[in-house]
Amino acid sequence: MSPSPPSPLARIRALAPPSAVAAGLIAVLVGVTSSAALVFTAARAAGADARETSSWMLAIGVGIAVTCVGLSLRFRAPVVTAWSTPGAALLATSLSGVSMAQAVGAFVFSAVLMVVSGVTGWFAKAMDRIPVPLASALLAGVLLHFGTNLFAEMNGSFAIAFPVFALYLLARRLLPRYAVLVALGGGVVASVLAGGWHLEKVRLSLAHPVFTAPEFDWKVLVSVGVPLFVVTMASQNMPGVAVLRGSGYEVPISPMMTWIGAVTAVLAPFGAFGLNLAAITAAICTGEEAHPDRAKRYLAAVWSGVFYLCVGLLGATVVSLLAAMPHALIMAVAGVGLLATIEASLAAALSDATAREAAAVTFLATASGVTLLGIGSAFWGLLAGVLTSLVASVGRRRKATAPVPAQAEVSPGTPQRTGA
């Protein structure tokens, strides 16, 4: 007899495992609440009105959904994308006096540069030269403050943060697959009892696309488009690749850059200023909390894309709802959701004794949060680690090739030294 087809319930569970759906939801919660305000600030700096600002959120949400779902299904890996947070910060300070059409021209130009980096493969070649311990240290440094915030929130919001942590530990023992989901549910209950929600901030509104024809002014392209491309590649795409590789997913980089850049270019006239690989939110979807089977963790990224689409369609409504949530709840849930990833990253970073010093430098410099020339600490931490590795390797090569001193006489039975 042929096996009976799976039931509808079994199909739903296969496509929507609770742990994967929860990971996708938490990734969106963290991503939107941590930097959505920057998107609105950047839109206002460009002179956008309420309809245009809503269109920005719609375009970004659609772009993230298309790239998350499409790339994750294509490569069967948890490819999570996001808007460029440093890019939004850059735009918020550099769009003064720039018209919306000129700003859109800069967005298109930056996206085209990303497509070129993907087609030529130069970005992939640069990433191939980064050792795994350094990439893992970079990821650990990026995620460190999320881990420490879990406990820092207990200082002022103990009634919310501690139940999240306690329920996570208990669920890890009894229901490890649903540990983060249990922590999230318990945190919601605890925050409601503590009175931390501000539902008066919620307002209902749908987003509508607003098209702006791009205008290419060379001064704006140089002063806005080029810096937007640089900070997005250095501060977002580089650690994003490190997250995937540190989690064991060898996804081809060049096709990802090409498609993300192409989607950004198409949606730029509607307000998609910059899409890129995610780092922090991607780590939520690549860890074991997302799914016990690493081959199925791509489902978490797919659901992340679905939730981002909802964010885009609802626009300001979702942002206002997230603003009504207690900050401590989001930070605590993000902290427990990233514990396993931080642990695995630190273990991989320190596993190779020859690269341990460079990995430590990468971790410390990245965790420091230093920003130079508008580029975040992820780039500078990686650069510091690479320089440390180069200096250390030169010292090892010199030591290995040093001439062996001649021995005048060796007595019988004395062990001989063959090198330093």
Short mmCIF file of C-alpha atoms in Angstrom, two decimals:
data_model
loop_
_atom_site.label_atom_id
_atom_site.label_comp_id
_atom_site.label_asym_id
_atom_site.label_seq_id
_atom_site.Cartn_x
_atom_site.Cartn_y
_atom_site.Cartn_z
CA MET A 1 0.00 0.00 0.00
CA SER A 2 1.21 3.46 -0.84
CA PRO A 3 1.69 5.80 2.13
CA SER A 4 -1.23 8.11 2.81
CA PRO A 5 -0.68 11.78 1.94
CA PRO A 6 0.11 14.08 4.85
CA SER A 7 -2.83 15.72 6.54
CA PRO A 8 -3.49 19.48 6.12
CA LEU A 9 -2.35 20.02 9.71
CA ALA A 10 0.92 18.22 9.04
CA ARG A 11 1.49 20.36 5.95
CA ILE A 12 0.89 23.52 7.93
CA ARG A 13 3.31 22.40 10.64
CA ALA A 14 5.92 21.63 7.99
CA LEU A 15 5.60 25.08 6.39
CA ALA A 16 5.08 27.01 9.61
CA PRO A 17 6.98 25.39 12.48
CA PRO A 18 6.17 27.41 15.62
CA SER A 19 9.85 27.96 16.41
CA ALA A 20 10.57 29.26 12.90
CA VAL A 21 7.51 31.55 12.91
CA ALA A 22 8.50 32.88 16.33
CA ALA A 23 12.08 33.50 15.18
CA GLY A 24 10.83 35.39 12.12
CA LEU A 25 8.50 37.48 14.26
CA ILE A 26 11.19 38.30 16.82
CA ALA A 27 13.59 39.27 14.04
CA VAL A 28 11.03 41.77 12.70
CA LEU A 29 10.26 43.10 16.18
CA VAL A 30 13.93 43.74 16.85
CA GLY A 31 14.61 45.18 13.41
CA VAL A 32 11.66 47.55 13.29
CA THR A 33 11.75 48.79 16.88
CA SER A 34 15.49 49.38 16.85
CA SER A 35 15.66 51.64 13.82
CA ALA A 36 12.26 52.44 12.30
CA ALA A 37 12.50 55.94 13.75
CA LEU A 38 15.61 56.52 11.63
CA VAL A 39 13.64 55.74 8.46
CA PHE A 40 11.02 58.34 9.36
CA THR A 41 13.75 60.86 10.22
CA ALA A 42 15.50 60.26 6.88
CA ALA A 43 12.20 60.63 5.00
CA ARG A 44 11.49 63.93 6.72
CA ALA A 45 15.02 65.14 5.93
CA ALA A 46 14.22 64.54 2.25
CA GLY A 47 11.06 66.63 2.60
CA ALA A 48 8.65 63.68 2.48
CA ASP A 49 5.08 64.25 3.58
CA ALA A 50 2.96 61.68 5.42
CA ARG A 51 1.94 59.83 2.23
CA GLU A 52 5.53 59.68 0.94
CA THR A 53 6.84 58.53 4.33
CA SER A 54 4.25 55.76 4.34
CA SER A 55 5.35 54.85 0.80
CA TRP A 56 8.94 54.52 2.05
CA MET A 57 7.84 51.94 4.61
CA LEU A 58 5.76 50.12 1.99
CA ALA A 59 8.62 49.96 -0.51
CA ILE A 60 11.09 48.80 2.11
CA GLY A 61 8.69 46.16 3.45
CA VAL A 62 7.97 44.80 -0.03
CA GLY A 63 11.67 44.80 -0.90
CA ILE A 64 12.65 42.93 2.24
CA ALA A 65 9.83 40.44 1.72
CA VAL A 66 10.83 39.75 -1.89
CA THR A 67 14.52 39.28 -1.06
CA CYS A 68 13.99 37.31 2.17
CA VAL A 69 11.50 34.89 0.69
CA GLY A 70 13.07 34.66 -2.76
CA LEU A 71 16.70 34.22 -1.71
CA SER A 72 15.89 31.90 1.21
CA LEU A 73 13.85 29.59 -1.01
CA ARG A 74 16.43 29.78 -3.79
CA PHE A 75 19.42 28.84 -1.62
CA ARG A 76 17.57 26.92 1.12
CA ALA A 77 19.37 29.04 3.68
CA PRO A 78 18.11 31.67 6.18
CA VAL A 79 18.91 34.76 4.09
CA VAL A 80 17.46 37.69 6.04
CA THR A 81 17.55 41.19 4.59
CA ALA A 82 16.81 44.56 6.16
CA TRP A 83 16.97 48.25 5.46
CA SER A 84 20.33 49.97 5.86
CA THR A 85 20.30 51.39 9.40
CA PRO A 86 23.59 53.31 9.01
CA GLY A 87 22.31 54.38 5.60
CA ALA A 88 19.18 55.84 7.20
CA ALA A 89 21.33 57.63 9.78
CA LEU A 90 23.51 59.01 6.98
CA LEU A 91 20.47 60.23 5.03
CA ALA A 92 18.98 61.87 8.11
CA THR A 93 22.00 64.19 8.28
CA SER A 94 22.95 64.58 4.60
CA LEU A 95 19.66 65.21 2.76
CA SER A 96 19.23 68.79 3.92
CA GLY A 97 18.65 70.96 0.84
CA VAL A 98 18.28 67.90 -1.41
CA SER A 99 15.00 67.45 -3.28
CA MET A 100 13.08 64.19 -3.12
CA ALA A 101 13.82 63.51 -6.80
CA GLN A 102 17.57 64.02 -6.25
CA ALA A 103 17.46 61.79 -3.18
CA VAL A 104 15.77 59.05 -5.20
CA GLY A 105 18.48 59.44 -7.86
CA ALA A 106 21.09 58.83 -5.16
CA PHE A 107 19.19 55.73 -3.99
CA VAL A 108 19.16 54.32 -7.52
CA PHE A 109 22.85 55.10 -7.99
CA SER A 110 23.80 53.36 -4.72
CA ALA A 111 21.73 50.31 -5.74
CA VAL A 112 23.42 50.16 -9.15
CA LEU A 113 26.82 50.18 -7.43
CA MET A 114 25.69 47.19 -5.38
CA VAL A 115 24.63 45.38 -8.54
CA VAL A 116 28.07 46.08 -10.04
CA SER A 117 29.75 44.69 -6.91
CA GLY A 118 27.71 41.52 -7.33
CA VAL A 119 28.23 41.11 -11.07
CA THR A 120 31.99 41.70 -10.87
CA GLY A 121 32.37 39.51 -7.78
CA TRP A 122 34.81 41.83 -6.05
CA PHE A 123 32.86 41.84 -2.78
CA ALA A 124 32.74 38.03 -2.71
CA LYS A 125 36.49 37.87 -3.31
CA ALA A 126 37.10 40.20 -0.39
CA MET A 127 34.87 38.13 1.91
CA ASP A 128 36.57 34.87 0.86
CA ARG A 129 39.80 36.14 2.41
CA ILE A 130 38.28 36.53 5.88
CA PRO A 131 39.08 33.58 8.21
CA VAL A 132 36.15 31.88 9.95
CA PRO A 133 37.38 32.76 13.50
CA LEU A 134 37.40 36.45 12.60
CA ALA A 135 33.94 36.25 11.04
CA SER A 136 32.65 34.50 14.17
CA ALA A 137 34.31 37.09 16.42
CA LEU A 138 32.73 39.83 14.34
CA LEU A 139 29.29 38.29 14.84
CA ALA A 140 29.84 37.87 18.59
CA GLY A 141 30.91 41.51 18.86
CA VAL A 142 27.85 42.72 16.95
CA LEU A 143 25.52 40.71 19.18
CA LEU A 144 27.23 41.35 22.52
CA HIS A 145 25.12 44.30 23.64
CA PHE A 146 21.93 42.33 22.97
CA GLY A 147 23.15 39.67 25.37
CA THR A 148 24.14 42.18 28.05
CA ASN A 149 20.90 44.16 27.57
CA LEU A 150 18.96 41.10 28.68
CA PHE A 151 20.42 41.56 32.16
CA ALA A 152 20.71 45.34 32.04
CA GLU A 153 16.93 45.58 31.56
CA MET A 154 16.49 43.79 34.90
CA ASN A 155 17.87 46.91 36.56
CA GLY A 156 14.80 48.97 35.77
CA SER A 157 12.26 46.43 34.46
CA PHE A 158 12.85 43.35 36.58
CA ALA A 159 9.17 42.34 36.50
CA ILE A 160 9.40 41.96 32.70
CA ALA A 161 12.99 40.93 31.93
CA PHE A 162 13.43 38.33 34.67
CA PRO A 163 10.31 36.28 33.79
CA VAL A 164 11.48 36.18 30.18
CA PHE A 165 14.88 34.83 31.24
CA ALA A 166 13.46 32.40 33.81
CA LEU A 167 10.86 30.98 31.42
CA TYR A 168 13.53 30.61 28.73
CA LEU A 169 15.74 28.55 31.07
CA LEU A 170 12.79 26.40 32.15
CA ALA A 171 11.64 25.83 28.58
CA ARG A 172 15.18 24.96 27.48
CA ARG A 173 14.95 22.08 29.93
CA LEU A 174 11.41 20.93 29.15
CA LEU A 175 10.55 22.26 25.66
CA PRO A 176 13.85 23.31 24.06
CA ARG A 177 12.33 23.70 20.59
CA TYR A 178 9.86 26.31 21.85
CA ALA A 179 12.04 28.03 24.45
CA VAL A 180 12.01 31.47 22.81
CA LEU A 181 8.31 31.23 22.00
CA VAL A 182 7.52 30.40 25.64
CA ALA A 183 9.74 33.29 26.78
CA LEU A 184 7.95 35.66 24.41
CA GLY A 185 4.49 34.59 25.58
CA GLY A 186 5.49 34.86 29.23
CA GLY A 187 7.05 38.26 28.60
CA VAL A 188 3.83 39.56 27.03
CA VAL A 189 1.82 38.40 30.06
CA ALA A 190 4.35 39.87 32.48
CA SER A 191 4.43 43.20 30.65
CA VAL A 192 0.62 43.41 30.63
CA LEU A 193 0.51 42.73 34.38
CA ALA A 194 3.24 45.32 34.92
CA GLY A 195 1.28 47.90 32.94
CA GLY A 196 4.05 48.56 30.42
CA TRP A 197 1.89 48.83 27.29
CA HIS A 198 0.81 52.18 25.84
CA LEU A 199 -2.01 51.29 23.46
CA GLU A 200 -3.07 54.92 23.17
CA LYS A 201 -0.15 55.35 20.75
CA VAL A 202 -1.65 52.92 18.22
CA ARG A 203 -3.28 54.41 15.12
CA LEU A 204 -4.67 52.61 12.06
CA SER A 205 -3.54 53.52 8.54
CA LEU A 206 -2.62 51.70 5.32
CA ALA A 207 0.32 52.59 3.11
CA HIS A 208 0.00 53.54 -0.57
CA PRO A 209 2.84 53.69 -3.11
CA VAL A 210 3.96 57.16 -4.20
CA PHE A 211 6.23 57.29 -7.26
CA THR A 212 8.99 59.90 -7.52
CA ALA A 213 10.94 60.12 -10.79
CA PRO A 214 14.69 60.09 -10.03
CA GLU A 215 16.83 63.12 -10.81
CA PHE A 216 20.57 62.48 -11.17
CA ASP A 217 22.60 65.41 -9.85
CA TRP A 218 26.30 64.51 -9.80
CA LYS A 219 26.93 66.45 -6.60
CA VAL A 220 24.19 64.53 -4.80
CA LEU A 221 25.38 61.24 -6.29
CA VAL A 222 28.87 61.86 -4.90
CA SER A 223 27.85 63.33 -1.55
CA VAL A 224 24.92 60.99 -0.82
CA GLY A 225 24.91 58.02 -3.23
CA VAL A 226 28.53 56.94 -2.80
CA PRO A 227 28.59 57.23 1.04
CA LEU A 228 25.27 55.37 1.20
CA PHE A 229 26.79 52.52 -0.82
CA VAL A 230 29.98 52.44 1.27
CA VAL A 231 28.32 52.37 4.69
CA THR A 232 25.77 49.80 3.53
CA MET A 233 28.44 47.43 2.20
CA ALA A 234 30.88 47.91 5.09
CA SER A 235 28.50 48.17 8.04
CA GLN A 236 25.66 45.89 6.90
CA ASN A 237 26.51 43.47 4.09
CA MET A 238 29.92 42.52 5.48
CA PRO A 239 28.63 41.43 8.92
CA GLY A 240 25.59 39.94 7.19
CA VAL A 241 27.82 37.58 5.22
CA ALA A 242 29.74 36.85 8.42
CA VAL A 243 26.52 35.76 10.13
CA LEU A 244 25.70 33.28 7.36
CA ARG A 245 29.21 31.88 7.18
CA GLY A 246 29.62 31.77 10.94
CA SER A 247 26.46 29.67 11.07
CA GLY A 248 27.78 27.29 8.41
CA TYR A 249 25.78 28.53 5.40
CA GLU A 250 28.01 28.91 2.33
CA VAL A 251 25.61 30.93 0.23
CA PRO A 252 27.03 32.47 -2.99
CA ILE A 253 27.60 36.13 -2.22
CA SER A 254 27.66 37.68 -5.69
CA PRO A 255 24.15 36.56 -6.73
CA MET A 256 22.77 37.81 -3.43
CA MET A 257 24.36 41.23 -3.89
CA THR A 258 23.12 41.41 -7.46
CA TRP A 259 19.52 40.59 -6.62
CA ILE A 260 19.36 42.78 -3.51
CA GLY A 261 20.79 45.69 -5.49
CA ALA A 262 18.38 45.10 -8.39
CA VAL A 263 15.33 44.99 -6.11
CA THR A 264 16.49 48.18 -4.40
CA ALA A 265 16.92 49.95 -7.74
CA VAL A 266 13.40 48.99 -8.86
CA LEU A 267 11.77 50.12 -5.60
CA ALA A 268 13.94 53.20 -5.02
CA PRO A 269 11.47 55.59 -6.75
CA PHE A 270 8.92 54.54 -4.12
CA GLY A 271 11.29 55.13 -1.19
CA ALA A 272 13.46 52.00 -0.81
CA PHE A 273 16.67 53.87 -0.04
CA GLY A 274 18.81 50.82 0.73
CA LEU A 275 18.31 47.09 1.24
CA ASN A 276 21.06 44.79 2.47
CA LEU A 277 21.84 41.56 4.28
CA ALA A 278 20.83 41.68 7.92
CA ALA A 279 23.24 40.79 10.71
CA ILE A 280 21.59 40.94 14.12
CA THR A 281 18.13 39.90 12.98
CA ALA A 282 19.66 37.25 10.72
CA ALA A 283 21.38 35.72 13.71
CA ILE A 284 17.97 35.14 15.28
CA CYS A 285 16.95 33.05 12.26
CA THR A 286 20.22 31.12 11.85
CA GLY A 287 20.48 29.77 15.39
CA GLU A 288 19.17 26.49 16.73
CA GLU A 289 16.28 28.30 18.40
CA ALA A 290 14.78 28.91 14.94
CA HIS A 291 14.64 25.19 14.12
CA PRO A 292 16.49 22.12 15.46
CA ASP A 293 17.20 21.07 11.87
CA ARG A 294 19.60 23.60 10.36
CA ALA A 295 18.50 22.56 6.87
CA LYS A 296 15.02 23.96 7.65
CA ARG A 297 16.00 27.22 9.31
CA TYR A 298 15.41 29.00 6.01
CA LEU A 299 11.72 28.86 6.97
CA ALA A 300 12.41 31.40 9.74
CA ALA A 301 13.80 33.83 7.14
CA VAL A 302 10.78 33.20 4.91
CA TRP A 303 8.42 34.06 7.76
CA SER A 304 10.53 37.10 8.56
CA GLY A 305 9.87 38.26 5.00
CA VAL A 306 6.14 37.65 5.41
CA PHE A 307 6.04 39.73 8.59
CA TYR A 308 8.07 42.51 6.95
CA LEU A 309 5.50 42.58 4.17
CA CYS A 310 2.82 43.15 6.81
CA VAL A 311 4.92 45.97 8.26
CA GLY A 312 5.15 47.57 4.84
CA LEU A 313 1.46 47.24 4.04
CA LEU A 314 0.32 48.59 7.38
CA GLY A 315 3.07 51.21 7.47
CA ALA A 316 2.68 53.58 10.38
CA THR A 317 0.17 51.28 12.11
CA VAL A 318 2.74 48.58 12.82
CA VAL A 319 5.35 51.13 13.86
CA SER A 320 2.90 52.73 16.32
CA LEU A 321 2.00 49.28 17.71
CA LEU A 322 5.64 48.46 18.24
CA ALA A 323 6.12 51.84 19.91
CA ALA A 324 3.36 50.86 22.33
CA MET A 325 5.25 47.74 23.43
CA PRO A 326 7.54 47.94 26.47
CA HIS A 327 11.16 48.37 25.40
CA ALA A 328 12.26 45.92 28.09
CA LEU A 329 10.14 43.16 26.57
CA ILE A 330 11.76 43.51 23.14
CA MET A 331 15.29 43.67 24.55
CA ALA A 332 14.76 40.69 26.84
CA VAL A 333 13.27 38.49 24.12
CA ALA A 334 16.04 39.48 21.71
CA GLY A 335 18.60 38.61 24.36
CA VAL A 336 17.34 35.08 25.00
CA GLY A 337 16.83 34.56 21.27
CA LEU A 338 20.49 35.29 20.60
CA LEU A 339 22.09 33.45 23.53
CA ALA A 340 22.79 30.27 21.55
CA THR A 341 24.21 32.24 18.61
CA ILE A 342 26.52 34.26 20.86
CA GLU A 343 27.73 31.07 22.52
CA ALA A 344 28.43 29.34 19.20
CA SER A 345 30.16 32.43 17.78
CA LEU A 346 32.51 32.77 20.75
CA ALA A 347 33.33 29.06 20.61
CA ALA A 348 34.16 29.26 16.88
CA ALA A 349 36.13 32.48 17.31
CA LEU A 350 38.42 30.98 19.95
CA SER A 351 38.68 27.44 18.56
CA ASP A 352 41.84 28.09 16.52
CA ALA A 353 44.80 28.93 18.77
CA THR A 354 46.74 30.56 15.92
CA ALA A 355 43.88 33.02 15.22
CA ARG A 356 42.79 33.56 18.82
CA GLU A 357 44.51 36.93 19.30
CA ALA A 358 43.14 38.34 16.04
CA ALA A 359 39.67 37.04 16.92
CA ALA A 360 39.85 38.70 20.35
CA VAL A 361 40.82 42.02 18.74
CA THR A 362 37.98 41.71 16.24
CA PHE A 363 35.50 40.95 19.01
CA LEU A 364 36.59 43.81 21.27
CA ALA A 365 36.81 46.43 18.51
CA THR A 366 33.41 45.44 17.11
CA ALA A 367 31.77 45.39 20.54
CA SER A 368 33.20 48.85 21.31
CA GLY A 369 30.71 50.49 18.95
CA VAL A 370 33.31 52.88 17.54
CA THR A 371 32.26 54.84 14.43
CA LEU A 372 34.83 56.50 12.17
CA LEU A 373 34.17 58.32 8.89
CA GLY A 374 30.51 57.40 9.21
CA ILE A 375 31.32 53.65 9.11
CA GLY A 376 30.31 51.47 12.04
CA SER A 377 32.37 49.27 14.33
CA ALA A 378 31.74 46.04 12.40
CA PHE A 379 33.99 47.21 9.57
CA TRP A 380 36.69 48.62 11.84
CA GLY A 381 36.63 45.56 14.09
CA LEU A 382 37.17 43.31 11.11
CA LEU A 383 39.93 45.55 9.79
CA ALA A 384 41.67 45.53 13.19
CA GLY A 385 41.42 41.73 13.33
CA VAL A 386 42.81 41.30 9.81
CA LEU A 387 45.75 43.60 10.60
CA THR A 388 46.41 41.69 13.82
CA SER A 389 46.31 38.41 11.91
CA LEU A 390 48.73 39.71 9.27
CA VAL A 391 51.23 40.94 11.85
CA ALA A 392 51.01 37.70 13.81
CA SER A 393 51.42 35.56 10.68
CA VAL A 394 54.53 37.51 9.65
CA GLY A 395 56.01 36.83 13.07
CA ARG A 396 55.21 33.13 12.80
CA ARG A 397 56.74 32.87 9.32
CA ARG A 398 59.93 34.56 10.45
CA LYS A 399 60.14 32.26 13.42
CA ALA A 400 59.52 29.19 11.28
CA THR A 401 62.18 30.15 8.71
CA ALA A 402 64.82 31.25 11.20
CA PRO A 403 68.19 29.43 10.69
CA VAL A 404 68.91 26.60 13.05
CA PRO A 405 71.98 27.36 15.21
CA ALA A 406 74.86 24.98 14.72
CA GLN A 407 75.59 22.62 17.58
CA ALA A 408 79.23 22.13 18.36
CA GLU A 409 78.92 18.80 20.05
CA VAL A 410 76.15 16.48 21.06
CA SER A 411 76.75 13.90 23.69
CA PRO A 412 75.28 10.44 23.24
CA GLY A 413 71.69 10.13 24.47
CA THR A 414 71.09 13.89 24.47
CA PRO A 415 67.94 14.86 22.56
CA GLN A 416 68.67 17.22 19.69
CA ARG A 417 66.81 20.49 19.13
CA THR A 418 65.81 20.97 15.53
CA GLY A 419 64.46 24.50 15.65
CA ALA A 420 63.23 27.38 17.75
#
